[in-house]
Amino acid sequence: MSVPNSLLPAVELETGTHPTHAVLWLHGLGADGHDFVPIVDELALPSTISVRFVFPHAPMRPVSINRGMVMRAWHDYDMIDAKVGVQENMESLRSSQQAIEALIDRERQRGIKPENIVLAGFSQGGALALHTGLRYPERLAGMLALSCYLPAPATLAAEAQQANLTTSVFMAHGRSDYVVPLVLAQASKRQLLESGYAVEWHEYSMAHTVCREEIDDISHWLNHVLK
């Protein structure tokens, strides 16, 4: 089933009846909500909890890093270089932040408490999950940020919400990732750690993708935060 037209369209999957927990999983640039649906069966979540997975589709928009091509993207951006980082279009980034907050509010309306909601994402979706989760005014269950970086790092100190200072953040990256350079992700990790966040960091021998070892680590982490 899909969420109402007033919200981002999404693929939904429930692991049981009457879900008590939710995972909002955001896809990468150019993909769509179907991209990570198959991973649910590989996560080995306990049958004792019922989880609603929500995989929204990003809007279609021109993307500067791809020469203005129109595709599904959470925000417009361009890469300066691996050391300087990424230049985001803040209007589009904040618009997507609000869209994800609206999906969180929808889960709350369906009876799921914020502390039982995980924001997850891969690549650009992971960046948005971090951006939104760190700024959300109520405590979340966790943030899962795969093969991504922290967008708008200069605004974090002023915009971060105390409610999620101790929320578990799972960050993972491939050592051979040439799409989102490892050095950029490591810089994000350092900023979060220096800001006092509880970051669980993982590196894998992979490119800009997901591997079996990573899925096992995600499963272990989700089983811990989805209590």
mmCIF file of C-alpha atoms in Angstrom, residues 78 97 116 172 200:
data_model
loop_
_atom_site.group_PDB
_atom_site.id
_atom_site.type_symbol
_atom_site.label_atom_id
_atom_site.label_comp_id
_atom_site.label_asym_id
_atom_site.label_seq_id
_atom_site.Cartn_x
_atom_site.Cartn_y
_atom_site.Cartn_z
ATOM 1 C CA ASP A 78 27.170 19.622 -6.452
ATOM 2 C CA GLN A 97 13.461 17.511 5.607
ATOM 3 C CA ASN A 116 10.139 3.714 18.152
ATOM 4 C CA ALA A 172 28.828 2.680 7.459
ATOM 5 C CA GLU A 200 28.705 3.486 15.711
#
